[in-house]
C-alpha positions in Angstrom: -1.2 25.6 -4.7 -1.6 26.6 -8.4 -2.3 23.0 -9.4 -4.9 22.7 -6.7 -6.7 25.7 -8.0 -6.6 24.3 -11.6 -7.8 20.9 -10.4 -10.7 22.6 -8.5 -11.7 24.7 -11.5 -11.6 21.7 -13.9 -13.4 19.4 -11.5 -16.1 22.0 -10.9 -16.6 22.3 -14.7 -16.9 18.5 -14.9 -19.5 18.5 -12.2 -21.5 21.4 -13.7 -21.5 19.7 -17.1 -22.2 16.2 -15.9 -24.6 14.5 -18.2 -24.0 16.8 -21.2 -22.2 14.2 -23.2 -25.0 11.8 -22.8 -27.6 14.4 -23.9 -25.5 15.3 -26.9 -25.1 11.7 -27.9 -28.8 11.1 -27.5 -29.6 14.1 -29.7 -27.2 13.0 -32.4 -28.6 9.5 -32.3 -32.2 10.8 -32.6 -31.1 13.0 -35.6 -29.6 10.0 -37.3 -32.6 7.8 -36.8 -34.9 10.6 -38.0 -32.8 10.9 -41.2 -33.0 7.1 -41.7 -36.8 7.3 -41.2 -37.2 10.1 -43.8 -34.9 8.3 -46.3 -36.7 5.0 -45.8 -33.5 3.1 -44.9 -34.1 -0.5 -44.1 -33.0 -1.8 -40.6 -30.6 -4.2 -42.1 -28.9 -1.4 -44.1 -28.4 0.9 -41.1 -24.8 1.1 -39.8 -24.2 0.0 -36.2 -25.0 2.6 -33.7 -22.3 4.1 -31.4 -22.4 3.2 -27.7 -23.9 5.9 -25.6 -21.7 7.4 -22.9 -22.7 7.0 -19.2 -25.4 9.3 -18.0 -23.0 11.2 -15.7 -20.3 11.8 -18.3 -19.2 15.5 -18.3 -18.7 17.8 -21.3 -15.9 16.9 -23.6 -14.1 20.2 -23.0 -14.4 19.9 -19.3 -13.0 16.4 -19.4 -10.1 17.6 -21.6 -9.5 20.4 -19.2 -9.3 18.0 -16.2 -7.1 15.7 -18.2 -4.8 18.6 -19.1 -4.4 19.8 -15.5 -3.6 16.3 -14.3 -1.1 15.9 -17.1 0.6 19.2 -16.3 0.8 18.2 -12.6 2.3 14.8 -13.5 4.8 16.5 -15.9 5.8 19.0 -13.1 6.5 16.1 -10.7 8.4 14.2 -13.4 10.6 17.2 -14.3 11.4 17.6 -10.6 12.4 14.0 -10.5 14.4 14.1 -13.8 16.0 17.5 -13.6 17.7 18.7 -10.4 18.0 22.3 -11.8 14.3 22.4 -12.4 13.5 21.1 -8.9 15.8 23.6 -7.4 14.2 26.5 -9.3 10.7 25.3 -8.6 10.8 24.1 -5.0 13.7 26.0 -3.5 14.7 29.6 -3.1 18.3 31.0 -2.9 19.6 31.2 0.6 21.1 34.5 1.9 23.4 32.6 4.3 24.7 29.1 4.7 23.2 27.4 7.7 21.9 24.1 8.9 18.8 22.9 7.1 19.8 24.4 3.7 20.4 22.3 0.7 23.3 22.2 -1.7 22.9 21.6 -5.4 25.8 19.5 -6.6 26.5 19.0 -10.4 29.5 16.7 -10.8 31.7 16.6 -13.9 30.7 14.5 -16.9 30.7 10.7 -16.2 31.3 11.3 -12.5 27.7 10.7 -11.3 24.4 12.6 -11.6 23.4 15.9 -10.1 21.8 15.8 -6.6 20.6 18.0 -3.8 21.9 17.2 -0.4 21.1 18.7 3.0 23.6 20.6 5.1 24.2 19.5 8.7 26.1 21.0 11.6 28.8 18.9 13.2 28.5 18.7 17.0 32.2 18.2 17.5 33.9 20.5 15.0 31.0 23.0 15.0 31.4 23.2 11.2 28.7 22.9 8.5 29.1 20.0 6.1 27.4 17.6 3.7 28.0 14.2 2.2 28.2 13.4 -1.5 29.2 10.1 -3.1 30.2 8.7 0.3 32.6 11.6 0.9 32.3 14.4 3.4 32.8 18.0 2.8 33.0 21.0 5.2 32.0 24.6 4.6 34.5 27.1 6.0 33.1 30.5 6.9 34.6 33.4 5.0 37.4 35.4 6.6 37.2 39.1 7.4 38.5 40.2 4.0 36.5 37.6 2.0 33.0 37.7 0.7 32.2 34.0 0.3 33.2 30.9 2.2 34.9 27.7 0.9 34.0 24.1 0.6 36.7 21.6 1.4 36.9 17.9 1.1 37.5 16.2 4.4 40.8 14.4 3.8 42.2 11.7 6.0 45.6 12.4 7.5 47.7 10.5 5.0 50.4 13.2 4.3 52.0 13.3 7.7 55.6 12.3 8.2 56.3 8.6 8.3 57.8 8.9 11.8 54.4 10.1 13.1 52.8 6.9 11.9 55.6 4.7 13.4 55.1 6.4 16.7 51.4 6.0 16.7 49.8 4.2 19.6 46.2 4.1 18.5 43.3 6.3 19.3 42.4 7.6 22.7 38.9 7.2 24.0 38.3 11.0 24.0 39.1 11.1 20.3 36.6 8.6 19.1 33.5 10.8 18.9 35.3 13.7 17.3 37.0 11.5 14.6 33.8 9.6 13.9 31.9 12.8 13.5 34.6 14.2 11.2 35.3 11.1 9.0 32.3 8.9 9.6 32.3 5.2 10.3 35.4 3.3 9.4 33.8 1.1 6.9 32.9 1.1 3.2 29.4 -0.1 2.5 27.7 0.2 -0.9 24.0 1.0 -0.4 21.8 -1.5 -2.2 18.5 -0.1 -3.5 15.4 -2.0 -2.6 13.1 -3.7 -5.1 10.5 -0.9 -4.8 13.1 1.8 -5.5 14.4 0.0 -8.6 10.8 -0.6 -9.7 10.0 3.1 -9.2 13.0 4.2 -11.2 12.0 1.9 -14.1 8.4 3.3 -14.0 9.6 6.9 -14.1 11.8 6.5 -17.1 10.8 8.8 -20.0 10.0 5.8 -22.3 7.5 4.2 -19.9 5.9 7.6 -19.1 5.5 8.3 -22.8 3.8 4.9 -23.4 1.4 5.5 -20.4 0.6 9.0 -21.7 -0.1 7.8 -25.2 -2.4 5.0 -23.8 -4.3 7.6 -21.7 -4.5 10.0 -24.6 -5.9 7.3 -26.9 -8.5 6.4 -24.2 -9.4 10.1 -23.8 -9.8 10.5 -27.5 -12.0 7.5 -27.7 -14.1 8.8 -24.9 -14.4 12.3 -26.4 -15.3 11.0 -29.9 
């Protein structure tokens, strides 16, 4: 909302000052020609004249203000894309209770992946809140009576049971399938492959590319103002 107000103010300034740059350029050109006429400068000795801006070009300060507001808006979006902490602080508010629809900010250890924000969902079978991170599932346990905060636990497969229990295993019953699938997910390991557009977007939003685009736009704006 704040950026919309800034854009509206800057755009109104551009509309109100439309044509000012053309008038200023014309007045400067007339002054230069008058000086040449008084000095008796020959036409072949006159320097080449600057190209006049378009008749609808706004004031230079109004154009700089619009360019600044657009740059700030783009920088805000990029910081939300680059920094999870910034996105959490700018677009989210701390929750007073853990419930379905909330988001969890996860910051892994160094060299263990990048920070993300994942949604919390409610399991229909176990009636527990949980979330997924790096193809692993986690459950949130409500705090006990004498505890203030809950606990997040990794959903582990039953691999620590006695060996005899595995030898006596007869497979899964039909009534267990939905509950176990809800708890552990599908029994398959599949690496998600990003699409071409996702890879292209990631490359375009790298700081180096953004810096090059910003410098090119700044050079164009400086050429326009001058």
